[in-house]
Amino acid sequence: MNNKRSIKAEGAHKILLGVIVVSLCLIVYSLWQSVASSNISPLSQSHPKISQDYRYLIDDSSKYVSADLLHQLDSFVHSKPEEIPYDLSGKTYWVLLNLTNAEQSDLSIVLHVDNAMLAEQAYYLLSNDNQTLKPIETEQSVLSRTFPQVVFKLSRESQVSVLLKLRAGGPSNIPLIAYEQSQFSKKVLFTLAFYGTFVGIMLVMALYNLVLFTAIKDKVYLFYVGYLLSTFVVIGSVTGFGYLIFPDNIQHILNRYSLFFHYTLVLFLLLFSLFFLRYDKTRGRLYWLGICFAGLLIALSLISQILSHEYQAKLFFSLQPFLIAITLAIVLLRLKRSYGWARFYFLSWIPLLLGATIQPLVLLNQLDYSFLTRNAFMFAVLIEIIFMALALAERMKRFEIERLREISYHPGTHMPRKVLIEKAIAELVVTKNKRFSVLVIEPEQIERVVLYVTDFKNTELFKRIYDRLTPLFAYNDAIVTLGDNGEKISFLNGNRLAIIVDHQYSQQSLNVLISSVQQLVQEAYQLDDLKIPLSALIGVSTYPEHGDSGIKLLSRAQLALTNAEFTHHKWSEFEPESEDLSAYNLALASDLKQAVEQNKLKLYHQPQIDLKTMNVCGSEVLLRWEHPEQGFIPPDVFIPIAEDMGIINRLTHWVLNQAISQQQELIEHGYNHMISINISGKDVLADDFYNFVVELIERSELPASKIALELTESATISNSSVAVSVIGKLSELGITISIDDFGTGYSSMAYISELPFRELKIDRQFVENVCDDNKRKIIAETTVKMAKGLGLEVVAEGVNSPLDENTLRDFGSDIGQGFYYAKPMPIEDYIQWLGQEVNGRVAHFKSVQVENSAVEGEFIPKVI
Ligand code: C2E
Ligand code: CA
Ligand code: CA
């Protein structure tokens, strides 16, 4: 539906644009028409009874003065005015115009000398007897500079002879057209309107592009402004409208350097083409050729200033074919489909090339003069500017689309990013009365998989899942479209995919949809040739219950995802309580950090008993936290939070410091046994962990052999080369590394055999009341045997009764730990406990008194 709406809107835009372009073209066209075909007629048409006779004489070296001509009247050559052979060599042309009026009315005649860059002009009336010449006063107005002219009376049934002295300063052609005064005034008026339009459009465009440049800083706009201004100056000189804008002396200078501005014009046009068509991005051969040519143009524009006007002009116009060839190559090479957006730019070249070819031919007297041909370049530029404005707009649009694409799609895979799904959610929320769900999909165990593969492989894997799911959703109206090309799945950061299900169109229940997604993910989950049979976890949040924005719905679906793992069908819906929980966790983490900084935590000791001698051979230190408001919080709760919130390292540093100083305290009291300290996998991965432990041991002067570090097995550790090497180095120091909670995590034999563990702690779930359940008993027995077989020392945790103790001892456990002996207790209590007969079981326990015997009863059955 959205698509249809945007297609309609696009269509409407195109029509509107078309209408505007057509109207603009019509305005330019009608202006042209009104000037060209308005009933402004030269004298030959308005007064056919007035005969005109032109004769000319060329003064090659410009040596004659007017009086000399009186003797040479016979050498004048008859010619039509448009056939006088003007050329670039700067000669003086004498033209004798003879008008005979056979009409019955007196007329005022204007002879329009249509070249605004004359170096010299003078007009004389020739007396009837051809004996005297009388200069005709010309008006010295701005208008007469733009429209050079001579005015004289032509009485009824009489004749007038006018002698003109003309020398071109710029273009060589000097068209001569006689008008009746009122017709000429009309022509001036029309032409001024035309010039006014041109000047207006040029200036507005230049200003607009300058503003665009300051905003966007794209050089292409600056080149375009340069091009517009050069064109403005060139055309201002050639047509003479420059006199209407600039003071005379400035326009004289602009006229003198007119060819210089021709150079800048083509220079800017060349640069514009290169940058507009993005040659600067690839910098291929053509780009450098263009840049070299641009350099050449700059050099020539300066050098040619020392040449005469004739050679300057010849040089410039002979460069023209090269320039056209280069620019055409630049343009034509981009006439590919991928440059469809530049079509207006390509079109703009047609009028420009026509204008740029026609006008010089007229100015150099190679082509017939008419208002159209005379102003061909100006017309061309006008049409070109319209196309160019459209082209620049399209280019900007193109950039915008590309930028949007960049933020909306993943490069390479083109999977829609999060912004697109957020946008789609926002659109759905606007159309009220809808119920829809956001589904976040995560392949189960992806965290483990990413440890083995490169980012590239990982993205490839997601692309495969994406491709797998796409056909499933293609014809399902319930799955909301996110991208312009009908994409329906978004790839979120953190290795998750997301879709939106619109319940209004949903044919199947969410249950069914989810299980088909899970099925497909499972099938697509293949890395190289290795198939990992893993399913998808899915988290769901629903509008309006769970939020009314993309951010909320997505984060809540992701929160639900964390629970999905623990559900039977591997998907779960958002529950408000879980969010409360995460807010709770955050607050707790901050309290915990404070508690560490303020030394508010305590370490408790739980004794470990040598099952052969029944001596205390060590103690495990366990954290205790009394929260000021919430009371006692068990470490099972706050340790995972500390790990998630990134404060575990600091916490462990505190525990290590504390444990070592309590160990010293125990020694002072005469008890020298092992101390077991719990550390987290994240500690081993931290940069400074090893150094921290080394420094601590050196400072305390305790033997490393009295320290055990308990580490719960995890994939993160065995897959990290850093962790493996740290564990190796710690072990070399003499520290005992112990596998904690064995039997609960990702137990793997490889893990145990590859890492230098010395001790294994069999989890209490297999020890506590071990004889109640045969299965657990078998597991306990096998585990102990296996560990012993590998040469490890085995600790049985959670010994609760003499039966547990005996059973585990029979299996081969070396050490027991559990409530049967003692619960964890503060150091003071522990010291007291060590010195006491506890609960009548004194017979069993003999604490190690260093004074009595340094070794006796101390359990050091190290198997190396
Ligand atoms: P854990 O390493 O397995 O520690 C042994 C846990 O078993 C302790 O719970 C202890 O009180 C409990 N326990 C000992 N004997 C028995 C018994 O006979 N029956 C039963 N039911 N439980 C027994 P606690 O102190 O609540 O600690 C829980 C977990 O918190 C520890 O499990 C350990 O993983 C973690 N933890 C505690 N202190 C630290 C610490 O300083 N650093 C780190 N990283 N983790 C710690
Ligand atoms: Ca432990
Ligand atoms: Ca344990």
Short mmCIF file of C-alpha atoms in Angstrom, two decimals, residues 168-418:
data_model
loop_
_atom_site.label_atom_id
_atom_site.label_comp_id
_atom_site.label_asym_id
_atom_site.label_seq_id
_atom_site.Cartn_x
_atom_site.Cartn_y
_atom_site.Cartn_z
CA ALA A 168 35.86 45.91 -35.84
CA GLY A 169 37.38 45.56 -32.38
CA GLY A 170 35.96 42.15 -31.59
CA PRO A 171 33.89 39.95 -33.90
CA SER A 172 34.66 40.79 -37.48
CA ASN A 173 31.12 40.81 -38.86
CA ILE A 174 29.42 44.22 -38.97
CA PRO A 175 25.80 43.71 -40.04
CA LEU A 176 24.12 46.86 -41.35
CA ILE A 177 20.33 47.14 -41.26
CA ALA A 178 18.27 50.23 -41.99
CA TYR A 179 15.03 50.81 -40.12
CA GLU A 180 12.36 53.42 -40.06
CA GLN A 181 12.75 55.13 -36.66
CA SER A 182 9.61 53.74 -34.98
CA GLN A 183 10.40 50.20 -36.07
CA PHE A 184 13.87 50.50 -34.68
CA SER A 185 12.58 51.76 -31.32
CA LYS A 186 10.36 48.71 -31.18
CA LYS A 187 13.23 46.42 -31.94
CA VAL A 188 15.31 48.04 -29.19
CA LEU A 189 12.48 47.55 -26.73
CA PHE A 190 12.04 43.87 -27.57
CA THR A 191 15.74 43.23 -27.49
CA LEU A 192 16.03 44.93 -24.12
CA ALA A 193 13.26 42.72 -22.75
CA PHE A 194 15.13 39.71 -24.04
CA TYR A 195 18.46 40.84 -22.56
CA GLY A 196 16.71 41.64 -19.29
CA THR A 197 15.31 38.13 -19.08
CA PHE A 198 18.68 36.66 -19.87
CA VAL A 199 20.55 38.78 -17.34
CA GLY A 200 17.94 38.04 -14.68
CA ILE A 201 18.08 34.30 -15.19
CA MET A 202 21.88 34.28 -15.28
CA LEU A 203 22.24 36.24 -12.08
CA VAL A 204 19.63 34.29 -10.17
CA MET A 205 21.23 31.02 -11.25
CA ALA A 206 24.71 32.22 -10.31
CA LEU A 207 23.53 33.37 -6.91
CA TYR A 208 21.58 30.19 -6.31
CA ASN A 209 24.54 28.00 -7.18
CA LEU A 210 26.81 30.08 -4.99
CA VAL A 211 24.43 29.51 -2.10
CA LEU A 212 24.42 25.78 -2.89
CA PHE A 213 28.19 25.77 -2.91
CA THR A 214 28.45 27.45 0.48
CA ALA A 215 25.95 24.95 1.85
CA ILE A 216 27.17 21.73 0.24
CA LYS A 217 30.81 22.56 -0.53
CA ASP A 218 30.61 20.58 -3.74
CA LYS A 219 33.04 22.16 -6.23
CA VAL A 220 30.71 21.43 -9.11
CA TYR A 221 28.54 24.38 -8.10
CA LEU A 222 31.49 26.72 -7.99
CA PHE A 223 32.54 25.68 -11.49
CA TYR A 224 29.02 26.27 -12.63
CA VAL A 225 29.02 29.78 -11.15
CA GLY A 226 32.34 30.40 -12.93
CA TYR A 227 30.82 29.19 -16.16
CA LEU A 228 27.72 31.37 -15.75
CA LEU A 229 29.72 34.50 -14.98
CA SER A 230 32.14 33.94 -17.88
CA THR A 231 29.20 33.40 -20.21
CA PHE A 232 27.60 36.51 -18.84
CA VAL A 233 30.69 38.62 -19.56
CA VAL A 234 31.28 37.10 -22.99
CA ILE A 235 27.71 37.58 -24.13
CA GLY A 236 27.60 41.01 -22.49
CA SER A 237 30.52 42.09 -24.67
CA VAL A 238 29.39 40.48 -27.87
CA THR A 239 25.81 41.71 -27.74
CA GLY A 240 26.67 44.96 -26.04
CA PHE A 241 24.25 44.58 -23.16
CA GLY A 242 27.25 44.90 -20.88
CA TYR A 243 27.06 48.68 -21.48
CA LEU A 244 23.62 48.66 -19.89
CA ILE A 245 25.06 47.12 -16.72
CA PHE A 246 28.66 48.23 -16.26
CA PRO A 247 30.18 51.72 -16.49
CA ASP A 248 31.67 52.43 -19.92
CA ASN A 249 35.31 52.15 -18.88
CA ILE A 250 34.76 48.76 -17.22
CA GLN A 251 32.89 47.44 -20.23
CA HIS A 252 35.75 48.68 -22.43
CA ILE A 253 38.15 46.60 -20.36
CA LEU A 254 35.83 43.57 -20.50
CA ASN A 255 35.63 44.03 -24.25
CA ARG A 256 39.40 44.24 -24.55
CA TYR A 257 39.82 40.97 -22.64
CA SER A 258 36.79 39.34 -24.16
CA LEU A 259 38.82 36.42 -25.46
CA PHE A 260 40.23 35.83 -22.02
CA PHE A 261 36.69 35.29 -20.80
CA HIS A 262 36.09 32.93 -23.70
CA TYR A 263 38.91 30.87 -22.23
CA THR A 264 37.52 30.94 -18.70
CA LEU A 265 34.13 29.97 -20.08
CA VAL A 266 35.39 26.80 -21.70
CA LEU A 267 37.69 26.12 -18.76
CA PHE A 268 34.82 26.16 -16.31
CA LEU A 269 32.64 24.15 -18.65
CA LEU A 270 35.33 21.50 -18.88
CA LEU A 271 35.86 21.35 -15.12
CA PHE A 272 32.14 21.33 -14.55
CA SER A 273 31.70 18.36 -16.88
CA LEU A 274 34.50 16.42 -15.19
CA PHE A 275 33.18 16.98 -11.71
CA PHE A 276 29.50 16.79 -12.53
CA LEU A 277 30.00 13.37 -14.08
CA ARG A 278 32.20 12.34 -11.15
CA TYR A 279 35.42 11.75 -13.02
CA ASP A 280 37.17 13.16 -9.95
CA LYS A 281 36.00 10.11 -7.99
CA THR A 282 37.70 7.57 -10.26
CA ARG A 283 40.57 9.74 -11.57
CA GLY A 284 41.04 7.72 -14.73
CA ARG A 285 42.96 8.71 -17.84
CA LEU A 286 40.24 10.99 -19.14
CA TYR A 287 40.19 12.88 -15.88
CA TRP A 288 43.89 13.66 -16.14
CA LEU A 289 43.57 14.51 -19.82
CA GLY A 290 40.80 16.95 -18.91
CA ILE A 291 42.87 18.46 -16.10
CA CYS A 292 45.88 18.84 -18.43
CA PHE A 293 43.73 20.53 -21.01
CA ALA A 294 42.38 22.83 -18.33
CA GLY A 295 45.95 23.74 -17.42
CA LEU A 296 46.74 24.36 -21.07
CA LEU A 297 43.71 26.63 -21.35
CA ILE A 298 44.84 28.70 -18.37
CA ALA A 299 48.34 29.03 -19.82
CA LEU A 300 47.07 29.97 -23.26
CA SER A 301 44.57 32.46 -21.92
CA LEU A 302 47.45 34.35 -20.31
CA ILE A 303 50.05 33.95 -23.05
CA SER A 304 47.69 34.91 -25.83
CA GLN A 305 47.24 38.34 -24.28
CA ILE A 306 50.47 39.43 -25.96
CA LEU A 307 49.11 38.46 -29.38
CA SER A 308 47.12 40.74 -31.64
CA HIS A 309 43.39 40.40 -31.54
CA GLU A 310 43.37 38.59 -34.85
CA TYR A 311 45.77 35.88 -33.70
CA GLN A 312 44.14 35.63 -30.32
CA ALA A 313 40.84 34.90 -32.02
CA LYS A 314 42.36 32.48 -34.49
CA LEU A 315 44.15 30.59 -31.71
CA PHE A 316 41.06 30.37 -29.61
CA PHE A 317 38.78 29.20 -32.36
CA SER A 318 41.31 26.66 -33.57
CA LEU A 319 41.35 25.15 -30.06
CA GLN A 320 37.60 24.75 -30.21
CA PRO A 321 37.57 21.36 -32.02
CA PHE A 322 39.91 19.83 -29.42
CA LEU A 323 37.82 21.16 -26.65
CA ILE A 324 34.65 19.83 -28.21
CA ALA A 325 36.31 16.43 -28.74
CA ILE A 326 37.44 16.17 -25.12
CA THR A 327 34.15 17.34 -23.69
CA LEU A 328 32.21 15.05 -25.97
CA ALA A 329 34.37 12.13 -24.88
CA ILE A 330 33.78 13.06 -21.26
CA VAL A 331 30.05 13.27 -21.83
CA LEU A 332 29.61 10.31 -24.16
CA LEU A 333 31.54 7.91 -21.93
CA ARG A 334 28.98 8.58 -19.26
CA LEU A 335 26.01 7.94 -21.52
CA LYS A 336 25.46 4.70 -19.70
CA ARG A 337 22.42 3.48 -17.91
CA SER A 338 23.98 4.03 -14.54
CA TYR A 339 24.21 7.71 -15.38
CA GLY A 340 20.51 7.98 -16.20
CA TRP A 341 20.24 10.66 -13.56
CA ALA A 342 22.43 12.91 -15.74
CA ARG A 343 20.03 12.83 -18.68
CA PHE A 344 19.14 16.53 -18.36
CA TYR A 345 22.81 17.32 -18.38
CA PHE A 346 23.27 15.37 -21.62
CA LEU A 347 20.27 17.15 -23.12
CA SER A 348 21.68 20.53 -22.12
CA TRP A 349 24.61 19.94 -24.44
CA ILE A 350 22.45 19.90 -27.54
CA PRO A 351 21.42 23.58 -27.45
CA LEU A 352 24.85 24.56 -26.18
CA LEU A 353 26.69 22.86 -29.02
CA LEU A 354 24.28 24.32 -31.56
CA GLY A 355 24.61 27.81 -30.11
CA ALA A 356 28.35 27.56 -29.73
CA THR A 357 28.68 26.52 -33.37
CA ILE A 358 26.25 28.97 -34.94
CA GLN A 359 27.18 32.16 -33.15
CA PRO A 360 30.91 32.28 -34.00
CA LEU A 361 30.05 31.55 -37.61
CA VAL A 362 27.78 34.59 -37.65
CA LEU A 363 30.22 36.76 -35.79
CA LEU A 364 32.94 35.77 -38.22
CA ASN A 365 30.61 36.41 -41.11
CA GLN A 366 30.46 32.78 -42.18
CA LEU A 367 26.73 32.42 -41.68
CA ASP A 368 23.79 34.64 -42.53
CA TYR A 369 22.89 37.25 -40.02
CA SER A 370 19.47 37.28 -38.40
CA PHE A 371 18.27 38.05 -34.92
CA LEU A 372 18.12 34.33 -34.20
CA THR A 373 21.51 33.44 -35.55
CA ARG A 374 23.03 36.63 -34.14
CA ASN A 375 21.85 35.68 -30.62
CA ALA A 376 22.05 31.91 -31.05
CA PHE A 377 24.47 31.48 -28.19
CA MET A 378 22.33 33.46 -25.82
CA PHE A 379 19.25 31.42 -26.70
CA ALA A 380 21.26 28.27 -26.35
CA VAL A 381 22.58 29.29 -22.96
CA LEU A 382 19.06 30.11 -21.80
CA ILE A 383 17.75 26.70 -22.76
CA GLU A 384 20.88 25.05 -21.43
CA ILE A 385 20.52 26.77 -18.08
CA ILE A 386 17.05 25.37 -17.68
CA PHE A 387 18.27 21.86 -18.39
CA MET A 388 21.30 22.39 -16.21
CA ALA A 389 19.19 23.51 -13.27
CA LEU A 390 17.22 20.30 -13.64
CA ALA A 391 20.42 18.31 -14.01
CA LEU A 392 21.92 19.77 -10.84
CA ALA A 393 18.70 19.07 -8.99
CA GLU A 394 18.78 15.46 -10.21
CA ARG A 395 22.37 15.10 -9.17
CA MET A 396 21.57 16.38 -5.72
CA LYS A 397 18.63 14.00 -5.54
CA ARG A 398 20.93 11.21 -6.61
CA PHE A 399 23.38 12.04 -3.82
CA GLU A 400 20.56 12.14 -1.33
CA ILE A 401 19.33 8.73 -2.50
CA GLU A 402 22.84 7.34 -2.20
CA ARG A 403 23.28 8.80 1.26
CA LEU A 404 19.93 7.38 2.31
CA ARG A 405 20.92 4.03 0.86
CA GLU A 406 24.12 4.11 2.83
CA ILE A 407 22.37 4.64 6.13
CA SER A 408 19.47 2.36 5.22
CA TYR A 409 21.30 -0.68 3.86
CA HIS A 410 24.35 -2.70 4.80
CA PRO A 411 27.06 -2.20 2.22
CA GLY A 412 27.81 -5.38 0.32
CA THR A 413 24.82 -7.43 1.41
CA HIS A 414 22.16 -4.72 0.93
CA MET A 415 20.18 -5.99 3.85
CA PRO A 416 18.00 -3.21 5.33
CA ARG A 417 19.45 -1.68 8.48
CA LYS A 418 17.68 -0.80 11.71
#
